Every structure is written in C-alpha cells, then in structure tokens.
Short mmCIF file of C-alpha atoms in Angstrom, two decimals:
data_model
loop_
_atom_site.label_atom_id
_atom_site.label_comp_id
_atom_site.label_asym_id
_atom_site.label_seq_id
_atom_site.Cartn_x
_atom_site.Cartn_y
_atom_site.Cartn_z
CA UNK A 198 16.59 84.46 8.94
CA UNK A 199 14.85 86.13 11.28
CA UNK A 200 11.92 85.43 13.48
CA UNK A 201 9.68 88.64 15.17
CA UNK A 202 7.69 88.85 17.77
CA UNK A 203 9.44 85.92 19.73
CA UNK A 204 9.96 85.71 23.04
CA UNK A 205 12.54 82.86 23.14
CA UNK A 206 13.72 80.90 20.05
CA UNK A 207 16.00 77.50 19.07
CA UNK A 208 18.86 76.67 17.39
CA UNK A 209 19.81 73.17 16.78
CA UNK A 210 17.06 71.45 18.20
CA UNK A 211 18.29 73.41 22.08
CA UNK A 212 15.40 74.52 23.96
CA UNK A 213 16.12 78.09 25.36
CA UNK A 214 13.67 78.39 28.20
CA UNK A 215 14.57 79.46 31.37
CA UNK A 216 16.79 76.30 31.66
CA UNK A 217 18.11 75.50 35.19
CA UNK A 218 21.79 74.40 35.77
CA UNK A 219 22.64 70.84 35.32
CA UNK A 220 24.18 68.70 38.43
CA UNK A 221 26.18 65.74 37.91
CA UNK A 222 24.50 62.94 40.47
CA UNK A 223 26.24 60.00 39.40
CA UNK A 224 29.06 59.15 37.03
CA UNK A 225 31.55 55.96 36.79
CA UNK A 226 33.28 54.65 33.71
CA UNK A 227 35.02 52.03 35.86
CA UNK A 228 39.04 53.67 34.83
CA UNK A 229 40.30 53.76 37.77
CA UNK A 230 39.10 50.02 38.89
CA UNK A 231 40.60 46.86 38.74
CA UNK A 232 40.71 44.75 35.90
CA UNK A 233 40.65 41.04 36.21
CA UNK A 234 43.91 39.08 34.72
CA UNK A 235 43.38 35.67 33.64
CA UNK A 236 40.41 33.97 33.33
CA UNK A 237 37.60 36.09 33.70
CA UNK A 238 36.32 35.44 37.59
CA UNK A 239 33.69 37.96 38.94
CA UNK A 240 35.67 40.63 40.63
CA UNK A 241 32.75 43.92 40.30
CA UNK A 242 32.41 43.93 44.38
CA UNK A 243 30.80 47.05 45.62
CA UNK A 244 34.23 48.59 46.54
CA UNK A 245 35.97 47.76 42.99
CA UNK A 246 33.07 49.32 41.57
CA UNK A 247 33.09 52.60 43.70
CA UNK A 248 36.84 53.05 42.83
CA UNK A 249 35.98 53.54 39.26
CA UNK A 250 33.05 55.76 40.05
CA UNK A 251 33.26 59.75 40.64
CA UNK A 252 29.97 60.34 41.27
CA UNK A 253 27.56 58.39 43.36
CA UNK A 254 28.29 55.01 45.12
CA UNK A 255 26.95 50.97 44.64
CA UNK A 256 25.68 49.05 46.31
CA UNK A 257 25.06 45.00 45.56
CA UNK A 258 22.08 43.33 47.08
CA UNK A 259 23.32 39.56 45.74
CA UNK A 260 26.90 38.10 44.71
CA UNK A 261 29.45 39.75 42.55
CA UNK A 262 27.50 40.38 39.45
CA UNK A 263 30.41 40.33 36.58
CA UNK A 264 33.76 41.95 36.43
CA UNK A 265 35.32 45.16 35.58
CA UNK A 266 37.32 44.11 32.02
CA UNK A 267 40.15 46.57 30.89
CA UNK A 268 41.01 47.11 26.78
CA UNK A 269 44.67 46.24 27.83
CA UNK A 270 45.08 50.18 28.51
CA UNK A 271 43.73 52.40 30.32
CA UNK A 272 39.92 51.86 29.37
CA UNK A 273 37.46 49.57 31.57
CA UNK A 274 34.47 48.66 31.91
CA UNK A 275 32.01 46.82 33.93
CA UNK A 276 30.54 43.06 32.62
CA UNK A 277 26.84 42.37 34.54
CA UNK A 278 27.30 38.86 33.80
CA UNK A 279 25.37 36.64 34.75
CA UNK A 280 27.01 33.31 33.50
CA UNK A 281 30.03 35.26 35.20
CA UNK A 282 28.85 35.95 38.80
CA UNK A 283 27.27 31.97 38.74
CA UNK A 284 24.55 32.69 39.98
CA UNK A 285 21.08 33.48 38.85
CA UNK A 286 19.73 36.69 41.14
CA UNK A 287 21.81 39.68 40.08
CA UNK A 288 21.50 42.87 41.26
CA UNK A 289 23.48 46.10 41.71
CA UNK A 290 22.42 49.39 42.55
CA UNK A 291 23.38 53.18 41.09
CA UNK A 292 22.70 55.38 44.13
CA UNK A 293 22.69 58.76 43.08
CA UNK A 294 23.64 61.81 45.23
CA UNK A 295 20.69 63.35 45.37
CA UNK A 296 17.37 62.27 44.96
CA UNK A 297 14.80 63.58 42.08
CA UNK A 298 11.94 65.27 43.24
CA UNK A 299 9.85 64.54 40.19
CA UNK A 300 6.68 65.99 41.76
CA UNK A 301 8.41 69.39 42.47
CA UNK A 302 9.26 69.53 39.08
CA UNK A 303 12.68 68.44 38.86
CA UNK A 304 13.97 66.54 35.75
CA UNK A 305 16.60 63.66 35.28
CA UNK A 306 18.93 62.94 32.29
CA UNK A 307 20.65 59.22 32.03
CA UNK A 308 23.19 57.94 29.51
CA UNK A 309 25.49 55.32 29.06
CA UNK A 310 27.65 52.50 26.49
CA UNK A 311 25.97 49.40 26.39
CA UNK A 312 27.28 45.74 24.51
CA UNK A 313 25.50 42.82 24.28
CA UNK A 314 27.65 39.87 26.74
CA UNK A 315 26.83 36.37 25.12
CA UNK A 316 24.07 35.49 22.72
CA UNK A 317 20.40 33.51 22.86
CA UNK A 318 17.58 34.22 22.34
CA UNK A 319 15.38 36.50 25.00
CA UNK A 320 18.59 36.90 27.00
CA UNK A 321 18.05 40.42 28.80
CA UNK A 322 19.23 42.50 31.71
CA UNK A 323 16.72 45.69 32.85
CA UNK A 324 17.66 49.10 34.15
CA UNK A 325 14.67 50.43 36.32
CA UNK A 326 14.83 53.70 38.07
CA UNK A 327 14.10 53.94 41.61
CA UNK A 328 12.28 55.49 44.51
CA UNK A 329 13.91 55.51 47.56
CA UNK A 330 11.72 52.50 48.77
CA UNK A 331 12.43 50.69 45.64
CA UNK A 332 9.59 51.27 43.91
CA UNK A 333 10.32 51.48 39.89
CA UNK A 334 9.12 54.71 38.35
CA UNK A 335 10.39 53.51 34.53
CA UNK A 336 12.07 50.28 33.65
CA UNK A 337 13.54 49.74 30.26
CA UNK A 338 15.24 46.02 28.98
CA UNK A 339 18.05 45.32 26.76
CA UNK A 340 17.07 42.30 24.99
CA UNK A 341 19.75 39.90 23.54
CA UNK A 342 18.36 38.20 20.39
CA UNK A 343 19.18 37.69 16.64
CA UNK A 344 19.46 41.46 16.44
CA UNK A 345 19.28 43.39 19.85
CA UNK A 346 16.42 45.59 20.92
CA UNK A 347 15.42 47.50 23.48
CA UNK A 348 11.50 47.79 24.95
CA UNK A 349 9.98 50.06 28.09
CA UNK A 350 7.58 49.09 30.53
CA UNK A 351 4.70 51.28 31.58
CA UNK A 352 2.77 52.13 34.13
CA UNK A 353 0.30 48.76 33.39
CA UNK A 354 3.57 46.96 33.30
CA UNK A 355 2.72 46.32 29.68
CA UNK A 356 5.93 46.03 27.54
CA UNK A 357 6.03 48.38 24.81
CA UNK A 358 8.25 50.62 22.21
CA UNK A 359 10.46 47.63 21.16
CA UNK A 360 12.79 48.82 19.02
CA UNK A 361 15.16 46.49 17.03
CA UNK A 362 18.74 47.07 15.98
CA UNK A 363 19.00 47.30 11.81
CA UNK A 364 22.18 49.56 11.30
CA UNK A 365 24.24 46.46 10.34
CA UNK A 366 26.97 47.03 13.72
CA UNK A 367 26.42 45.54 16.88
CA UNK A 368 24.52 42.83 16.01
CA UNK A 369 27.44 40.61 17.55
CA UNK A 370 28.20 40.05 21.17
CA UNK A 371 31.28 39.60 23.52
CA UNK A 372 31.89 36.93 25.93
CA UNK A 373 34.44 38.47 28.33
CA UNK A 374 35.95 34.55 29.23
CA UNK A 375 35.92 34.18 25.11
CA UNK A 376 37.50 37.46 23.71
CA UNK A 377 38.84 39.26 27.37
CA UNK A 378 37.84 42.54 26.61
CA UNK A 379 36.08 44.41 24.12
CA UNK A 380 37.31 47.02 21.26
CA UNK A 381 36.47 50.39 22.44
CA UNK A 382 34.92 53.47 19.98
CA UNK A 383 32.19 53.55 17.82
CA UNK A 384 31.25 49.59 18.66
CA UNK A 385 28.73 50.58 21.53
CA UNK A 386 25.24 51.09 21.78
CA UNK A 387 24.74 54.94 23.07
CA UNK A 388 21.04 54.88 25.39
CA UNK A 389 20.28 58.37 26.41
CA UNK A 390 16.52 58.65 28.52
CA UNK A 391 15.46 61.83 30.05
CA UNK A 392 13.02 61.99 33.02
CA UNK A 393 10.44 65.17 33.19
CA UNK A 394 8.17 66.10 35.46
CA UNK A 395 5.48 64.50 33.96
CA UNK A 396 2.85 67.82 35.08
CA UNK A 397 -0.45 67.42 34.46
CA UNK A 398 -0.56 69.88 31.46
CA UNK A 399 -1.11 67.83 28.03
CA UNK A 400 1.03 67.25 25.87
CA UNK A 401 4.54 66.93 28.27
CA UNK A 402 5.57 64.00 28.76
CA UNK A 403 7.11 61.05 32.11
CA UNK A 404 10.11 59.79 30.13
CA UNK A 405 11.75 58.95 26.45
CA UNK A 406 14.34 56.80 25.33
CA UNK A 407 16.85 57.15 22.48
CA UNK A 408 19.39 54.34 21.18
CA UNK A 409 21.97 55.18 19.03
CA UNK A 410 22.93 51.60 17.95
CA UNK A 411 25.73 52.31 16.18
CA UNK A 412 27.63 55.04 18.33
CA UNK A 413 28.03 57.19 15.23
CA UNK A 414 26.91 60.21 17.75
CA UNK A 415 23.25 60.72 16.18
CA UNK A 416 19.82 58.85 16.35
CA UNK A 417 18.82 59.32 12.85
CA UNK A 418 20.05 55.64 11.49
CA UNK A 419 17.94 52.51 10.30
CA UNK A 420 16.11 50.97 13.04
CA UNK A 421 17.21 53.95 15.98
CA UNK A 422 14.92 55.91 18.49
CA UNK A 423 15.28 59.28 19.20
CA UNK A 424 12.76 60.06 22.53
CA UNK A 425 10.54 57.29 21.68
CA UNK A 426 7.77 57.72 24.92
CA UNK A 427 7.45 55.65 28.00
CA UNK A 428 4.32 56.64 28.86
CA UNK A 429 2.89 57.61 32.37
CA UNK A 430 5.26 57.28 35.43
CA UNK A 431 4.24 54.26 37.58
CA UNK A 432 1.04 55.46 40.06
CA UNK A 433 2.69 56.85 43.02
CA UNK A 434 6.42 57.56 42.05
CA UNK A 435 7.32 60.61 42.90
CA UNK A 436 11.15 60.51 43.04
CA UNK A 437 14.30 59.20 41.92
CA UNK A 438 17.38 58.17 44.04
CA UNK A 439 18.47 54.84 42.11
CA UNK A 440 19.15 53.17 39.25
CA UNK A 441 18.52 49.81 39.32
CA UNK A 442 20.19 46.79 36.83
CA UNK A 443 19.22 43.83 37.56
CA UNK A 444 18.53 40.10 35.64
CA UNK A 445 15.62 38.42 35.24
CA UNK A 446 15.60 35.95 37.42
CA UNK A 447 14.69 33.33 34.56
CA UNK A 448 17.11 34.53 31.69
CA UNK A 449 20.61 34.77 31.19
CA UNK A 450 22.29 37.21 29.34
CA UNK A 451 24.08 40.46 30.24
CA UNK A 452 25.91 43.79 28.89
CA UNK A 453 29.21 45.64 29.14
CA UNK A 454 28.45 49.28 31.02
CA UNK A 455 30.64 52.18 30.31
CA UNK A 456 30.65 55.86 30.75
CA UNK A 457 27.60 55.83 32.98
CA UNK A 458 26.59 59.45 34.08
CA UNK A 459 23.19 60.72 35.83
CA UNK A 460 22.35 64.59 35.75
CA UNK A 461 19.67 66.16 37.20
CA UNK A 462 17.99 69.68 36.24
CA UNK A 463 16.04 71.43 38.92
CA UNK A 464 12.40 73.17 37.91
CA UNK A 465 12.70 71.68 34.16
CA UNK A 466 9.31 70.59 32.37
CA UNK A 467 9.81 69.23 28.55
CA UNK A 468 7.34 69.13 26.00
CA UNK A 469 6.06 66.62 23.79
CA UNK A 470 7.58 66.22 20.62
CA UNK A 471 4.25 66.79 18.99
CA UNK A 472 4.73 69.99 15.98
CA UNK A 473 3.22 73.09 15.13
CA UNK A 474 4.36 74.79 12.25
CA UNK A 475 4.12 78.09 14.12
CA UNK A 476 5.51 80.24 10.96
CA UNK A 477 2.56 78.54 8.23
CA UNK A 478 1.06 81.41 7.13
CA UNK A 479 2.49 84.12 8.92
CA UNK A 480 4.09 87.25 6.79
CA UNK A 481 6.84 86.55 5.64
CA UNK A 482 9.32 89.48 4.04
CA UNK A 483 12.73 89.06 1.86
CA UNK A 484 15.43 91.31 0.56
CA UNK A 485 14.56 89.71 -2.71
CA UNK A 486 12.63 87.23 -4.69
CA UNK A 487 11.68 85.97 -8.00
CA UNK A 488 7.99 86.47 -9.64
CA UNK A 489 7.81 82.85 -9.72
CA UNK A 490 9.47 81.90 -6.17
CA UNK A 491 8.24 85.02 -3.92
CA UNK A 492 8.60 85.19 -0.65
CA UNK A 493 5.20 84.31 1.10
CA UNK A 494 6.27 80.42 -0.72
CA UNK A 495 8.45 80.83 2.24
CA UNK A 496 5.61 79.94 4.88
CA UNK A 497 2.96 78.12 3.06
CA UNK A 498 3.23 75.27 4.63
CA UNK A 499 4.43 73.07 1.35
CA UNK A 500 8.24 71.76 0.36
CA UNK A 501 7.88 71.51 -3.09
CA UNK A 502 9.55 73.29 -6.22
CA UNK A 503 6.45 75.00 -7.41
CA UNK A 504 6.21 76.17 -3.59
CA UNK A 505 9.58 77.65 -2.36
CA UNK A 506 11.21 80.94 -1.69
CA UNK A 507 13.80 81.47 -4.11
CA UNK A 508 16.36 84.73 -3.60
CA UNK A 509 18.00 86.51 -6.64
CA UNK A 510 21.35 86.68 -7.17
CA UNK A 511 24.45 86.21 -4.67
CA UNK A 512 24.13 86.36 -0.83
CA UNK A 513 23.97 87.54 1.79
CA UNK A 514 20.02 87.94 2.12
CA UNK A 515 17.80 87.55 4.73
CA UNK A 516 13.63 86.37 5.01
CA UNK A 517 11.76 87.71 7.66
CA UNK A 518 9.20 86.20 9.47
CA UNK A 519 6.22 88.17 11.70
CA UNK A 520 4.74 86.09 13.90
CA UNK A 521 1.09 86.74 15.25
CA UNK A 522 1.88 86.65 18.91
CA UNK A 523 4.54 86.45 21.08
CA UNK A 524 5.51 82.83 21.43
CA UNK A 525 7.90 80.16 22.88
CA UNK A 526 9.39 78.10 19.79
CA UNK A 527 9.92 74.46 20.32
CA UNK A 528 12.31 74.28 17.41
CA UNK A 529 13.51 75.72 13.92
CA UNK A 530 12.96 73.33 10.76
CA UNK A 531 14.02 74.78 7.73
CA UNK A 532 14.48 73.02 4.02
CA UNK A 533 17.15 73.91 1.97
CA UNK A 534 17.98 72.97 -2.00
CA UNK A 535 16.75 69.55 -2.44
CA UNK A 536 16.74 68.64 -5.83
CA UNK A 537 16.40 71.92 -7.76
CA UNK A 538 19.44 74.50 -6.03
CA UNK A 539 21.95 74.53 -3.46
CA UNK A 540 21.12 74.46 -0.22
CA UNK A 541 21.66 77.64 2.16
CA UNK A 542 25.11 78.65 3.65
CA UNK A 543 26.31 80.27 6.40
CA UNK A 544 22.70 80.49 8.03
CA UNK A 545 22.23 82.76 11.20
CA UNK A 546 18.72 82.21 13.02
CA UNK A 547 18.22 85.37 15.34
CA UNK A 548 14.84 86.53 16.77
CA UNK A 549 13.51 90.02 17.95
CA UNK A 550 13.33 90.86 21.61
CA UNK A 551 11.30 94.07 21.78
CA UNK A 552 14.14 95.78 21.17
CA UNK A 553 16.33 94.91 18.73
CA UNK A 554 17.68 91.25 16.55
#
C-alpha cells in the first residue's frame, strides 16, 4: 500500500513528526531498596526509597508512608499505605531531575504499575503533577471500591472521566500485613499519562491517561482507557518538576507502586485523537481488481462487503492513493478481510517523498 504526495507517515500509531529525543528524568523500580522482613512496618524512609531509585529522588514531608516489600526474590515494590504508616497524613514527592517547561513546548510521559492495597468503598490515592511551587497541573486518583476505578480532576477541580475496571482481573486487593507480598507479572495495573505543551491551537490536548487494567500490554479490553482527556491544565501552571503521591486525609487505602518512569521530550506537541479520513474520495490506483470490487472502493469511506477493493489472484499487489496536497498523517487505519475474505498479509505502508518511495 502506498501514499503519494505525503510529507510524513505513520506505521502502528507512531507519529513521525520531527520527534526529539526522550530523556528519562525519574526512574524507580525499588529493587535495590531494603525490604521489610517479618511483620510489615513502615520502612519507606527517604534513604530506602532513594536506594531503589536510579534517576531522581524522593522527599517525605510526613512520616514514612508505607513499606518496601519483596516477592521473595529480587523484585520489590513500594507499598504506599496509610494503614502501614499509622498516620492519617501521607505524602511522598518524586523530584524529577529537570523541570519540564510546558510553555516552551516540552512534553512529559509518566508510566507506572499499580495494585490496590486493602479495600473499602471510597479509599483512594491521589497523584499530582506539580510545579516547583507545589501547584498541581494535573491530578488523577486511583480509588479502591468494589471494582476499582480512576478519575481525573479538571482545571475547575471537578472530578471527570471515571473509568471502572471491567476486565475481571485485578478486582482484588493485597493487604501487605496479611499477604506479605504481591505476585508479580500481569497482575499489576499499568498506568500511562501523556502531557503535552497544550498550545493555543485548537485540537491539541494538555494531558491524557491510559489504563491497562489487566496488564496484558494493550488498552483495548473492557473498561480500559486509551488517552482519556484530563481537560484543561490548571490555570497559571506552566512547569512540572514533581510527582506528588498522597492520601486524602479523610480516607484510607493505598497502592503497590512499581516501575515508575518519567520521561521528558522537548519541542513536542501531541495532537488530539480526533480523526479525519484524509484518504476519503482520493484517487486510488491498484495493480489489479475485479469489476464488482474496483480500486476506487478502497477510498469511498464505506466499510462493507459491497464497497471494498478486492485484488485478483495471488499477491503481491499494490494500492496507491494520491493525496490532494502534501500533508502530515497522524495514523493509518486499514480495514482488511473481515467476514468476507482473508485479511492482507505482509502489509507494507510506503510514502512518496517527491523523489521516490
């Protein structure tokens, strides 16, 4: 398949658009930290958390907010747990190695694995991306209830975008005082937050959250989220230097936290996922076809048995789409096979740069 008169193209959802190098500005897997032994006590002091952090550092405004617990081998996690700490006020700050300047077009990515500690309706842990003065740019919450859910806060401090777990996996919880340690692997919930510079141009977002509830590597299962919009960034906040993890002082609960990574990327603006079919009604030319399923059916905008392109005979075959003007492509979505035919195999997406494919 070919796209002609295109400046940039995308394969598998990766935007090729003057992307700058990403820099890891915080990384903690806690494996080098000292775990508790015997009864679970609060040993997540700053020195122990920092021992398990290869990039960046932790500060604790309050008491030790939980414990480092091992799986019995080399894998360890930070259990942020109000019950373990014995205090109503629990906060830990992950200090990034550099401040991300959103007003200068810089971007930020946060990824981590989570699991619920204890369970009672309404228990929750809050995560905030903050500027050097402690003002939150974005806040998201992991709430322990019968299904677990996440929600975000918009610039007006209103909860939005609630997502409940519907995968049937990770609906339980792990009490470190009872269970000792968590079974690792696909039992963790994977969380990804992408923050762009939120420029003034319409169609660009500030931050989005993706949730892989069953930890299988995608965001496509029931109840999972792919890039839920946080809404506008908090007014006046233009930098991010810290990730704050805290309890609501009126509510209990906690979370296992592992594999926390924060990366920065300068000069990047990430567009909203509002999709437009740039190939619709554009000229399509194939090296073969049938009288009832000609090549122009590939770009008529319909996905149906009666309106599809079908090549004749065994491949390989090519389908070339002539775009009206040079343009940037955000993604390539191909409908192939379905209930009518075998899907395409060994697909290659090419673009014409003015001199060749």
